[in-house]
Coordinates of C-alpha atoms in Angstrom, one line a residue:
X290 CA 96.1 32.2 -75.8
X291 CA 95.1 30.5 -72.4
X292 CA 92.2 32.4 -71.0
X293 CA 92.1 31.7 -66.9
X294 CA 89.2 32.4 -64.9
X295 CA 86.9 31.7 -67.9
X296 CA 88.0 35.5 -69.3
X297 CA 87.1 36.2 -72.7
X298 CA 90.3 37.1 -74.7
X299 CA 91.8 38.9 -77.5
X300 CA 94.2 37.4 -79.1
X301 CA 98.0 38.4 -79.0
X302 CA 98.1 38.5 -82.4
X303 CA 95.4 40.8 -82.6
X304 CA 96.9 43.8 -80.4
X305 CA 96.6 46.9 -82.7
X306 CA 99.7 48.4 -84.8
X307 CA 101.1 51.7 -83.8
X308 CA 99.3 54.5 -85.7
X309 CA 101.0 55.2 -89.3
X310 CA 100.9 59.2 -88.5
X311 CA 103.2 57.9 -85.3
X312 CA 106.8 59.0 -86.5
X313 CA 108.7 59.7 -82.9
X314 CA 109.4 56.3 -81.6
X315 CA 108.6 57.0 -77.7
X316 CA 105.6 58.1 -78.8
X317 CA 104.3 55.0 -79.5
X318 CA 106.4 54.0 -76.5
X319 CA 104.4 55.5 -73.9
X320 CA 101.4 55.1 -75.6
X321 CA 101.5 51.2 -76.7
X322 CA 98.2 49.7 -75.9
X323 CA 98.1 46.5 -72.9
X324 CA 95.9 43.7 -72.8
X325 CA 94.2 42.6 -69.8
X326 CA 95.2 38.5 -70.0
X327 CA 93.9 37.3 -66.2
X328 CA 95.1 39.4 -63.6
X329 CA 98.4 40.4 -65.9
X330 CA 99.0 43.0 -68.3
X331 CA 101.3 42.1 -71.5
X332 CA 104.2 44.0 -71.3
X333 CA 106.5 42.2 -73.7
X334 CA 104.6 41.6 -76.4
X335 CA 105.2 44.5 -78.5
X336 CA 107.1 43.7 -81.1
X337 CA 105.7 43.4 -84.9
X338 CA 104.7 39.4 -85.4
X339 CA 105.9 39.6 -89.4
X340 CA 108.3 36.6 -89.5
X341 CA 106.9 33.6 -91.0
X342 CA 107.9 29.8 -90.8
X343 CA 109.4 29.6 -93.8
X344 CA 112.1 32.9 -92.3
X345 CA 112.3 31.7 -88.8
X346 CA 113.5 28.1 -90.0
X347 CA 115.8 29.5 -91.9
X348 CA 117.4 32.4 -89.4
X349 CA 117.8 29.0 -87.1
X350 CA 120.2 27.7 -89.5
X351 CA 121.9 31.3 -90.6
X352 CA 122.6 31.9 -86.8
X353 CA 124.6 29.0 -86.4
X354 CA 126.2 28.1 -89.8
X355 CA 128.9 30.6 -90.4
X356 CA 132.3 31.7 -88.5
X357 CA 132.4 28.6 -86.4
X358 CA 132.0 26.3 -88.7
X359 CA 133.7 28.1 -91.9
X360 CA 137.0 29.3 -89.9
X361 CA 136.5 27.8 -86.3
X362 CA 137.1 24.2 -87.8
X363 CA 140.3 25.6 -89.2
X364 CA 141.5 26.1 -85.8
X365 CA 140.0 22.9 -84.0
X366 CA 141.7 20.8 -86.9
X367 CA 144.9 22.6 -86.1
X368 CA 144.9 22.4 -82.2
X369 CA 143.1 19.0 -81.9
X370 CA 143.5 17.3 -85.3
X371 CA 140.7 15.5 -86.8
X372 CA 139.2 12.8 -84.5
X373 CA 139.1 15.2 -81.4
X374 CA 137.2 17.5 -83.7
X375 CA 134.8 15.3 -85.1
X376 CA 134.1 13.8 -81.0
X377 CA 134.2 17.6 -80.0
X378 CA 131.0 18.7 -82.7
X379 CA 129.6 15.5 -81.9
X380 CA 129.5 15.6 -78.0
X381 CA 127.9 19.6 -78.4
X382 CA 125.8 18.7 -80.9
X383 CA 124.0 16.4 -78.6
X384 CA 124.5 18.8 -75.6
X385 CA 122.3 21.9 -78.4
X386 CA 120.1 19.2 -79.4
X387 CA 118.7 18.7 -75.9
X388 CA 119.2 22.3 -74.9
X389 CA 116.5 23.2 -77.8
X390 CA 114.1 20.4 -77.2
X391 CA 114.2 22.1 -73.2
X392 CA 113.9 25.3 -74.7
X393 CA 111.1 24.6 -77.2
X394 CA 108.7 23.5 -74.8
X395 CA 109.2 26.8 -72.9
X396 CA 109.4 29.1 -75.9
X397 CA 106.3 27.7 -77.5
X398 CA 104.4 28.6 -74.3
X399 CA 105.6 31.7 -73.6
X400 CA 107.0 33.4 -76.8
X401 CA 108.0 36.5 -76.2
X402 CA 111.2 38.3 -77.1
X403 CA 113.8 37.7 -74.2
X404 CA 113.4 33.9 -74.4
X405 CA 115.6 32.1 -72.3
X406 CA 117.2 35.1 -70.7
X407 CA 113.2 36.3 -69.9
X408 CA 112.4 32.5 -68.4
X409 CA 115.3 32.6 -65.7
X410 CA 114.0 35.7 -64.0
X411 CA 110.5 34.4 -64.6
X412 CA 111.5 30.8 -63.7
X413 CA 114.4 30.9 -61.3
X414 CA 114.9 34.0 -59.5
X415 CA 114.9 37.9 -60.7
X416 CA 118.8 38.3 -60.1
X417 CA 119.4 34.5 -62.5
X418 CA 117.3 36.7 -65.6
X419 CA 119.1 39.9 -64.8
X420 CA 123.0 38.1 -65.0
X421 CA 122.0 36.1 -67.7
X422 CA 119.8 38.5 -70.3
X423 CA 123.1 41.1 -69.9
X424 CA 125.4 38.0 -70.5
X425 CA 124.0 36.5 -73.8
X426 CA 123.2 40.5 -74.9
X427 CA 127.3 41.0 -74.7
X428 CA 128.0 38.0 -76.2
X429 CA 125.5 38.8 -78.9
X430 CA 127.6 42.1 -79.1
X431 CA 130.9 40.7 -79.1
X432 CA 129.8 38.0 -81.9
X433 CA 129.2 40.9 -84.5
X434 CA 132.3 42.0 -83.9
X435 CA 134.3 38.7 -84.0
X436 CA 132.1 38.8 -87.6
X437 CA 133.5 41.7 -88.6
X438 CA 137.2 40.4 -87.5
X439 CA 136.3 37.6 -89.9
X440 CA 135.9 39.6 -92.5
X441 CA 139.2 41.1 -92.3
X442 CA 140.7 37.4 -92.6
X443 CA 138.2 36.4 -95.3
X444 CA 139.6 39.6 -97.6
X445 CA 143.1 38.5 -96.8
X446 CA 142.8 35.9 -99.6
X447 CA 142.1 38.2 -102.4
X448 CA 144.3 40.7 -101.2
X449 CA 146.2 42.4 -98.5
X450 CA 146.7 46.0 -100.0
X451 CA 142.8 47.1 -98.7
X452 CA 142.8 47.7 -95.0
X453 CA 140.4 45.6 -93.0
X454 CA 139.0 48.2 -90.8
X455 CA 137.5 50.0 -94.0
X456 CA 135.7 46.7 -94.6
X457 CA 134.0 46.1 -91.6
X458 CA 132.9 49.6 -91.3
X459 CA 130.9 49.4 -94.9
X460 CA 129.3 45.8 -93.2
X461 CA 128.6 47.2 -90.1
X462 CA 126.4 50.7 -91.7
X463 CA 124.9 47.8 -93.8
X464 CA 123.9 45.6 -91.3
X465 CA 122.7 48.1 -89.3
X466 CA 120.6 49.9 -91.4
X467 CA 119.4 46.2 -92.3
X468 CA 117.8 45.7 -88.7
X469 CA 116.8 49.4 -88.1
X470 CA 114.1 49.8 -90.9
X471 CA 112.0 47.2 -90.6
X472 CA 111.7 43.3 -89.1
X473 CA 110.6 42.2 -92.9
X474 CA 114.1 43.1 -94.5
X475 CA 115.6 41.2 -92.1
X476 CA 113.8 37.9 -92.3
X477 CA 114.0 38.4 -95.7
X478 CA 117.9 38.9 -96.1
X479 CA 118.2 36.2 -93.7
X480 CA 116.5 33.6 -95.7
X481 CA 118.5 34.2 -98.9
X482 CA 121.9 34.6 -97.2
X483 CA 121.3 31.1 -95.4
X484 CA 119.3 29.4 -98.7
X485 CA 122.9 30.1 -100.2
X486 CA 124.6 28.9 -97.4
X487 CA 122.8 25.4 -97.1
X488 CA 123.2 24.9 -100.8
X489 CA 126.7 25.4 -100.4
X490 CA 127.5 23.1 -97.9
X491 CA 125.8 20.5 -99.8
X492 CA 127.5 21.1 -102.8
X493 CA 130.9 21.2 -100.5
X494 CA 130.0 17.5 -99.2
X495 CA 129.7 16.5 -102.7
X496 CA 132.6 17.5 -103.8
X497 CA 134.2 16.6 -100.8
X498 CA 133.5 13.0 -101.0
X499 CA 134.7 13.4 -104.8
X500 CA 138.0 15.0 -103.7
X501 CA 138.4 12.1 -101.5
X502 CA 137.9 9.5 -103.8
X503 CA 140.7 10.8 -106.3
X504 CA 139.0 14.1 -108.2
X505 CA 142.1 16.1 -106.7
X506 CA 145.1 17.6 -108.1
X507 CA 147.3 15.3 -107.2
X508 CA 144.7 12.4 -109.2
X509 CA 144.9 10.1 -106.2
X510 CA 142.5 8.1 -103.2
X511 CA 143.0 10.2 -99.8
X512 CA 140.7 7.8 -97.8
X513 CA 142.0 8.0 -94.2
X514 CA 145.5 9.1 -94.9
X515 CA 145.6 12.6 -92.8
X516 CA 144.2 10.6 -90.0
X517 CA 147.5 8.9 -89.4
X518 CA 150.5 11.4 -89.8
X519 CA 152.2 13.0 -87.4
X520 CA 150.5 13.3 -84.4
X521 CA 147.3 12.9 -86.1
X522 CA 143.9 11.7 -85.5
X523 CA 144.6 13.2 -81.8
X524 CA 146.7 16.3 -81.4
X525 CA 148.0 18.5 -78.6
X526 CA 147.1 15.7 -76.0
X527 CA 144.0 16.3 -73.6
X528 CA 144.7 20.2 -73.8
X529 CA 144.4 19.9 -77.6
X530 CA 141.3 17.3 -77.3
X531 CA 139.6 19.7 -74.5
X532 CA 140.3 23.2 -76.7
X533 CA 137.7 21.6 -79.5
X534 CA 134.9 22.4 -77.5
X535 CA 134.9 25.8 -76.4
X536 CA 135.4 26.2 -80.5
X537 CA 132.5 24.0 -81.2
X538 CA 130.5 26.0 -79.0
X539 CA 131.1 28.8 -80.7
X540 CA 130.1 27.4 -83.8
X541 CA 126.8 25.9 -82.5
X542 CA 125.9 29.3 -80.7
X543 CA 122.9 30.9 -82.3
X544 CA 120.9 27.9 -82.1
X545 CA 119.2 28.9 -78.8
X546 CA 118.4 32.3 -80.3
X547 CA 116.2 30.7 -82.5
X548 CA 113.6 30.9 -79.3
X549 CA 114.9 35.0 -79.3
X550 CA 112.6 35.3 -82.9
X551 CA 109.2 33.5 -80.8
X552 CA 108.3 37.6 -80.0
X553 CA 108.1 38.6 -83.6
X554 CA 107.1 35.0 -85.3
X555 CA 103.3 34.6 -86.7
X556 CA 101.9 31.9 -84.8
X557 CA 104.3 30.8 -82.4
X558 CA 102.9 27.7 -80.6
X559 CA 103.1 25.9 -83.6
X560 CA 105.8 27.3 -85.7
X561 CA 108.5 27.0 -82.5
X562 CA 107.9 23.3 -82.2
X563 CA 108.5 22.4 -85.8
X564 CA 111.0 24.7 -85.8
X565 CA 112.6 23.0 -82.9
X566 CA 112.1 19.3 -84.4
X567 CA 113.3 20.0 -87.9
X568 CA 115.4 22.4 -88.0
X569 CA 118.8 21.4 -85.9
X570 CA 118.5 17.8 -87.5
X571 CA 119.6 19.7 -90.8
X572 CA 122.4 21.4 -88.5
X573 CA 123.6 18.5 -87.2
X574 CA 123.6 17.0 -90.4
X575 CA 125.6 19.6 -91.9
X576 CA 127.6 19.9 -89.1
X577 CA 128.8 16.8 -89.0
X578 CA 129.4 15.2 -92.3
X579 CA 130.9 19.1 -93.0
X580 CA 133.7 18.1 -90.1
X581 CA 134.1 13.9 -91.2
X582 CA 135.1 15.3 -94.7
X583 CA 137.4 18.2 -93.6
X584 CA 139.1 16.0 -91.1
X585 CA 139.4 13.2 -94.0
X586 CA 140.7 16.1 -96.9
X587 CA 142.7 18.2 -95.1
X588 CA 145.7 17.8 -93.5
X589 CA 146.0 19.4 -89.6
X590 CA 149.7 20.4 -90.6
X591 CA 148.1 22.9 -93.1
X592 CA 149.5 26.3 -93.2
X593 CA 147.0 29.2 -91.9
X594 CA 144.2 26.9 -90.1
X595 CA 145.5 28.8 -87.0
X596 CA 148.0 32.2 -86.8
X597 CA 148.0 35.1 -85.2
X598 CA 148.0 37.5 -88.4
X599 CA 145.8 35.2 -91.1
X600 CA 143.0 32.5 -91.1
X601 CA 142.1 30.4 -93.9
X602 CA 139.1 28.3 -94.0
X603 CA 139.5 24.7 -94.7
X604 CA 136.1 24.3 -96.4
X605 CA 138.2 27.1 -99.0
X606 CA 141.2 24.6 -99.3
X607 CA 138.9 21.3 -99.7
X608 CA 137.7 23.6 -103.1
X609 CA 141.9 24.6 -104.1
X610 CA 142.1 20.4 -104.1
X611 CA 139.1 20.4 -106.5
X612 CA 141.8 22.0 -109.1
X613 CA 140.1 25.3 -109.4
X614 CA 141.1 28.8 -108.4
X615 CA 137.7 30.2 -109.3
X616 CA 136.1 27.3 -106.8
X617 CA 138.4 28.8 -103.9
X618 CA 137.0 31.9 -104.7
X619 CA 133.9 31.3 -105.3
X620 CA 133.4 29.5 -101.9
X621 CA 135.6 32.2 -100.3
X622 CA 132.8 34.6 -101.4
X623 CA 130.1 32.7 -99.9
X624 CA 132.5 32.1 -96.6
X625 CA 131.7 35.7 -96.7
X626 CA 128.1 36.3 -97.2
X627 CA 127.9 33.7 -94.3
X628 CA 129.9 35.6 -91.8
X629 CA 127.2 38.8 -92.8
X630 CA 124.7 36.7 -92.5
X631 CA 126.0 35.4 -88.9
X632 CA 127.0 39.6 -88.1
X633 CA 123.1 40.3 -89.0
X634 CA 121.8 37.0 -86.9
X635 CA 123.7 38.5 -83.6
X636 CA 122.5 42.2 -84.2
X637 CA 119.1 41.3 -83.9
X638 CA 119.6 38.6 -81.3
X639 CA 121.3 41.3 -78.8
X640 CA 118.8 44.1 -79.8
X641 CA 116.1 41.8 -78.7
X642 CA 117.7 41.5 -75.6
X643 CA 117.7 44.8 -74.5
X644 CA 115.2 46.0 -75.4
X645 CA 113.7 42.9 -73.2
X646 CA 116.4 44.5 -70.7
X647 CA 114.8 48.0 -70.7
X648 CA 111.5 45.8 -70.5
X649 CA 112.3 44.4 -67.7
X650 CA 113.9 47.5 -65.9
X651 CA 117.1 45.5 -65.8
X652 CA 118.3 48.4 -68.4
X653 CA 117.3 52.2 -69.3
X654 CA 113.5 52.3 -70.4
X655 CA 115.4 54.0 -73.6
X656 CA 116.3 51.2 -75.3
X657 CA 112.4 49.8 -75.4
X658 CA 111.6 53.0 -77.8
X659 CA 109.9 51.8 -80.9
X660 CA 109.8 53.0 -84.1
X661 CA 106.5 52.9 -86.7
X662 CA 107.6 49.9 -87.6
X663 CA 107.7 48.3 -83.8
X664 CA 111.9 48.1 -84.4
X665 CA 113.4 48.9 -81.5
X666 CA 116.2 51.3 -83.2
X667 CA 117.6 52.7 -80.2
X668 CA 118.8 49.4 -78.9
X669 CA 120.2 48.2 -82.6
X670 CA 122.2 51.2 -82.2
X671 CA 123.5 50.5 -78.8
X672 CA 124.4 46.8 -79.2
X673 CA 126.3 47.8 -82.3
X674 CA 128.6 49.9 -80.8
X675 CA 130.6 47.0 -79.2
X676 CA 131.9 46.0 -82.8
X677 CA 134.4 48.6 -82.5
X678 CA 136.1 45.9 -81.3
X679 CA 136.8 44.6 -84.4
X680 CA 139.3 47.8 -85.4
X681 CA 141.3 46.6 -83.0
X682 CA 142.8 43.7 -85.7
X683 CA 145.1 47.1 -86.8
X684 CA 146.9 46.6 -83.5
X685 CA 146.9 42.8 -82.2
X686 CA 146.2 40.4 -85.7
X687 CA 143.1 39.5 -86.7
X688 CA 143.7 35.9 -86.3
X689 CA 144.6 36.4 -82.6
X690 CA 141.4 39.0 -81.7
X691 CA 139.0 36.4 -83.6
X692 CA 140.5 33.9 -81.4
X693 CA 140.0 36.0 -78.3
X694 CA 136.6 36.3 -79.0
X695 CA 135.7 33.1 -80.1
X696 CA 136.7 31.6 -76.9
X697 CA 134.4 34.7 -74.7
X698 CA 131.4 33.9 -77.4
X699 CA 131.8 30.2 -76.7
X700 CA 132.0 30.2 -73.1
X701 CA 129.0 32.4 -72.9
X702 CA 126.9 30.0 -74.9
X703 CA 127.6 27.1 -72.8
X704 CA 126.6 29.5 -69.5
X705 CA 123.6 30.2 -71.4
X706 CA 123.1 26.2 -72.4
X707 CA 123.4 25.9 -68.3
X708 CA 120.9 27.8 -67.4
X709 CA 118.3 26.7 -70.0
X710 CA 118.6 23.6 -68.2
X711 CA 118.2 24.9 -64.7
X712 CA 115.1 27.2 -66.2
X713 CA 113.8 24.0 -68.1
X714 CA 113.6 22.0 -64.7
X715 CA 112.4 24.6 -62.9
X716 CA 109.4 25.3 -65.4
X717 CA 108.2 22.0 -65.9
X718 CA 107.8 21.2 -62.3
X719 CA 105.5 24.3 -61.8
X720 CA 103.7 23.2 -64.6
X721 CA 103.1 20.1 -62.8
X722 CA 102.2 21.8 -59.3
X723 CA 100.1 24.0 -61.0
X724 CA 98.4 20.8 -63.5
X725 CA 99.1 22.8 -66.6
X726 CA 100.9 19.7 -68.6
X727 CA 97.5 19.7 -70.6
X728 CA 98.5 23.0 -71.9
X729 CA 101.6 22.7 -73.3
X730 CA 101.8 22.7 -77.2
X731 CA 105.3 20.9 -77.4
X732 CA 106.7 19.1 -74.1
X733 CA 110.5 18.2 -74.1
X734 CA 110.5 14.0 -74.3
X735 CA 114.5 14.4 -72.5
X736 CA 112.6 16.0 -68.9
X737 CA 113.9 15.4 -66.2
X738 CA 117.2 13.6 -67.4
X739 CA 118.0 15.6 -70.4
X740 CA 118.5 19.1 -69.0
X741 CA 120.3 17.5 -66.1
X742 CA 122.4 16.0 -68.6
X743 CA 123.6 19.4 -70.4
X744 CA 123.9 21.1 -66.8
X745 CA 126.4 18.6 -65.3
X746 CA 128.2 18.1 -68.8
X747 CA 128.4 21.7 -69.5
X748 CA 129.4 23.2 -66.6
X749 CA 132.4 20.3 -66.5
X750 CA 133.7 21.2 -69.9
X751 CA 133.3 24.9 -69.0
X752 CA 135.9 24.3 -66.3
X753 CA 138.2 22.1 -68.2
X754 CA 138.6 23.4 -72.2
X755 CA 141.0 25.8 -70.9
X756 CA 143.4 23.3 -70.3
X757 CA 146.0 24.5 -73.3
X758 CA 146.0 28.0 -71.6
X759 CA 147.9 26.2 -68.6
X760 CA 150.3 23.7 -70.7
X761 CA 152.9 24.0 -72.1
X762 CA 153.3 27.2 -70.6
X763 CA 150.7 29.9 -68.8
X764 CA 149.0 31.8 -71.2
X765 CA 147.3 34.9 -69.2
X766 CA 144.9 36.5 -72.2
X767 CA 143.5 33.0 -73.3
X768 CA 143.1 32.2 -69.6
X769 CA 140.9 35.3 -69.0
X770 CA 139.3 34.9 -72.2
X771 CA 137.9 31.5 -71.5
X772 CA 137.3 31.8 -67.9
X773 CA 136.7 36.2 -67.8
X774 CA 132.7 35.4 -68.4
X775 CA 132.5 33.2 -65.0
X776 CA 133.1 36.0 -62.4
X777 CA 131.3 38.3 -64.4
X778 CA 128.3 36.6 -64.1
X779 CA 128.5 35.8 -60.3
X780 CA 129.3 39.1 -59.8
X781 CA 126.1 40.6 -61.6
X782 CA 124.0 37.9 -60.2
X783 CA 124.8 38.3 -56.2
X784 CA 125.5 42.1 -56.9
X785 CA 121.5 42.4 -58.5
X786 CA 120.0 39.9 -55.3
X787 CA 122.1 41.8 -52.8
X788 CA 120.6 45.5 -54.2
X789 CA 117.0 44.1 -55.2
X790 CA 116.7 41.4 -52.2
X791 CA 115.1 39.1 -54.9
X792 CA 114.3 35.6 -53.8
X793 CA 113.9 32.2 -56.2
X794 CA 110.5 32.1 -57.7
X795 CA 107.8 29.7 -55.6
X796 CA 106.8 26.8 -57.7
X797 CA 103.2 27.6 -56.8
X798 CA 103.7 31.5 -57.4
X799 CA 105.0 30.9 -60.9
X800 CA 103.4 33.6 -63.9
X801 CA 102.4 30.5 -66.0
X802 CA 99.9 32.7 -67.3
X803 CA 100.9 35.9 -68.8
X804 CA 102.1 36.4 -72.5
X805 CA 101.1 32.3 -72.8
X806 CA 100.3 30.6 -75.8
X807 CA 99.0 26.9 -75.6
X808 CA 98.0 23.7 -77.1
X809 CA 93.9 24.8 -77.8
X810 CA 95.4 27.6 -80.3
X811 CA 97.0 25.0 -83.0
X812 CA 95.0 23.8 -85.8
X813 CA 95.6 20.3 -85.6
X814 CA 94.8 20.4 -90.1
X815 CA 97.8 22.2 -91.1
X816 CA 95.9 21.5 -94.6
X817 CA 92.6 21.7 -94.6
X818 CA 91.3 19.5 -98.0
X819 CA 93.8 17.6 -98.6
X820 CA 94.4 14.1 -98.4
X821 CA 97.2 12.0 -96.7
X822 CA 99.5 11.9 -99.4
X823 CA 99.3 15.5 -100.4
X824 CA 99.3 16.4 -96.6
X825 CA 102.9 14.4 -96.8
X826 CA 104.2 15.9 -99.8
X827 CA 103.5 19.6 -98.6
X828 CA 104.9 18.5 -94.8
X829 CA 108.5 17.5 -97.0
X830 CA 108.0 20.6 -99.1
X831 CA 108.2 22.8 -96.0
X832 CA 110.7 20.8 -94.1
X833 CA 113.0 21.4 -97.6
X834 CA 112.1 25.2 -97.3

């Protein structure tokens, strides 16, 4: 940790545990021990550092591989057909990619809790942090319950005769009683749920190619056949070509709140950067041979990509072609385990965030209580409440509240996209004022024109995705669900400047200093003894795991 002035420091890592006898959580609250770090105190760096590489890697890829990609495809194949889906994933994918080489650089600096949300008010402007960090924590909120919804559609292919609700209330006890006891059963779940996840997307490509090539039920060569019927490879126009992205939005989201895990990760400055290189190269990979072979095997025209009442995943239908009922099953299951694994991903995301809220006294000190275990229960309680939403699939259709939601998760992770870009400018030209560059254990090769790039792209698809809610006809709940996020924010951001007279931060007056980690910390032999070849072997050893 950077040590101005020529202080001598502890290290973050160092800061002593809560006492074992300590069983009240706000008594470890108001007693946590600060660290002097300069002329700042650390005051958000009190969360238990017990997730390792190996877990963080893997929580990137289980926050962003599951309802997006395994039902939201369904739906982009439906309204868009295939080509608009695979430009759609493609165009985002570059748009995330960017977004986390900005956020990287920052996160592996300063890697505490609140992340992004935490670097616009430290970056931008007090009022920016405070619309943002209660933004993303709702849309956090709302994706465990569009999770749960999933769940209801997921069961629906097994059987109709249990009701939904009494599913996602035994996944949502689970879950939270899965990030209330302790940060290690979480990282751990995590790991396993996504291991199973990425090894069955690969065996899904596979097969997919197989089915394909002729190993179908109907014994014969697909090729590029669904491209061409009907209206097929574009559907529904520009409305139809435009609705793709707010979907692959959705699907991508969770990628950013890799950065969210930077407070509780064991050696940050150099697990975030590999994190950040390797990681969404294995997303995008996924994600975009997983939407070529879908748009290739499965027809648009396909009954239940997209209705109000039922959902069925495509990458489920790809395995029915495979002539197996136990293969639709079996990847229905694991459709499943994916969408918990997703829920849990979002549950500890939004926790995160408020307790960095209550930090922040953008939110009740309440939700910054502790317990023994440096879990802050209160606000894993609190951001699970807003799944309630998903009992509402008695009343309106599953299919229709997933959609509902989808479109207010997406929307809110392109807002947050947005301003990672302004935050990433705004950071790395204090860093120059202030002649830190030297510091920084990962810089962002895209600065200045790569988070220029996502801000003017972003904020234009923002505005025009919800072109099918105009055409044919007006359609006033998808209108306010895409757009509903927009005033929300403005209003939260002028309503917190007008009541707290806060002002955009002075390049000069920027807090480059507290909670900092920097390039001096990194051991530059990530294997000590061994020699180039071995040094290569256990690099692709660790990139596999």
């Amino acid at each position: 940790m950077s040590s101005p002035k020529g202080k001598s420091e502890h290290s973050i890592h160092d800061a002593p545990s809560p006492p074992a006898s300590d069983v009240e959580d706000a008594t470890y609250k108001d007693n946590v021990p600060t660290q002097s770090h300069g002329d700042h105190a650390i005051i958000a760096d009190r969360l238990a550092r017990k997730l390792s590489a190996r877990q963080v890697q893997m929580i990137a890829i289980g926050g962003t591989i599951g309802t997006g990609l395994f039902l939201g495809t369904g739906k982009s194949l439906a309204t868009g057909g295939p080509a608009s889906m695979l430009i759609g994933y493609a165009i985002v994918g570059v748009i995330v990619f960017i977004t986390m080489l900005s956020l990287g650089e920052m996160a592996a600096f300063v890697p505490i809790a609140g992340s992004f949300c935490t670097f616009a008010g430290r970056f931008v402007d007090d009022a920016f942090g405070f619309a943002l960090t209660w933004n993303y924590w709702f849309n956090d909120a709302v994706s465990m319950a569009s999770d749960l919804v999933a769940l209801q559609l997921i069961l629906q292919y097994w059987t109709t005769e249990m009701p939904g609700w009494a599913l996602s209330l035994i996944f949502w006890v689970l879950l939270i009683l899965a990030n209330i006891v302790t940060v290690r059963i979480y990282g751990e779940l995590e790991y396993w749920l996504s291991l199973l996840k990425v090894i069955t997307i690969i065996i899904f490509i596979i097969l997919g190619i197989a089915v394909n090539c002729g190993a179908n039920t109907e014994h014969r060569y697909i090729g590029g056949h669904n491209w061409f019927i009907g209206d097929a490879p574009f559907v529904g126009g520009i409305g139809g070509f435009a609705s793709v992205f707010v979907t692959a939005a959705f699907a991508y989201g969770g990628t950013e709140s890799i950065a969210i895990t930077a407070g509780e990760t064991k050696d940050p400055a150099r697990t975030i950067p590999t994190v950040v290189r390797n990681v969404f190269w294995r997303i995008l990979l996924f994600y975009i041979l997983s939407v070529l072979i879908l748009g290739l095997n499965v027809p648009y025209t396909t009954d239940g990509l997209d209705s109000k009442e039922t959902r069925t995943s495509p990458f489920t239908i790809v395995f029915q072609m495979a002539g197996s009922a136990a293969a639709g099953s079996f990847i229905n299951a694991v459709i499943m385990t994916s969408v918990i694994s997703a829920g849990n991903h979002a549950l500890f995301a939004g926790t995160r965030l408020l307790y960095t809220l209550a930090v922040d006294n953008h939110a009740p000190r309440v939700f910054s209580s502790l317990t023994r275990h440096q879990v802050p229960w209160i606000a894993v309680l609190a951001t699970s409440v807003i799944s309630i939403l998903c009992f509402g699939a008695s009343f309106i259709g599953a299919g229709q509240l997933w959609t509902w939601l989808q479109n207010i998760v997406g929307v809110s992770n392109q807002l947050s996209w947005i301003a990672i870009g302004i935050a990433s400018l705004r950071f790395r030209s204090a860093i120059r004022v202030q002649n830190k560059e030297h510091l920084l254990p990962f810089k962002n090769w895209t600065y200045p024109w790569g988070p220029w790039f996502c801000i003017i792209l972003n904020s234009f698809l923002v505005l025009v995705q919800g072109w099918s809610s105009f055409s044919p006809s007006f359609d006033v709940v998808t209108f306010f669900s895409l757009y509903i996020e927009l005033p929300i924010m403005l209003v939260m951001y002028v309503g917190w400047k007008l009541l707290k007279r806060t002002k955009i931060v002075k390049l000069r007056e920027m807090d480059l200093e507290t909670d900092t980690h920097t390039a001096d910390e990194i051991d530059q032999n990530t294997v000590p003894g061994k020699g180039k070849w071995k040094q290569r072997a256990y690099t692709t050893w660790r990139w596999l795991l």
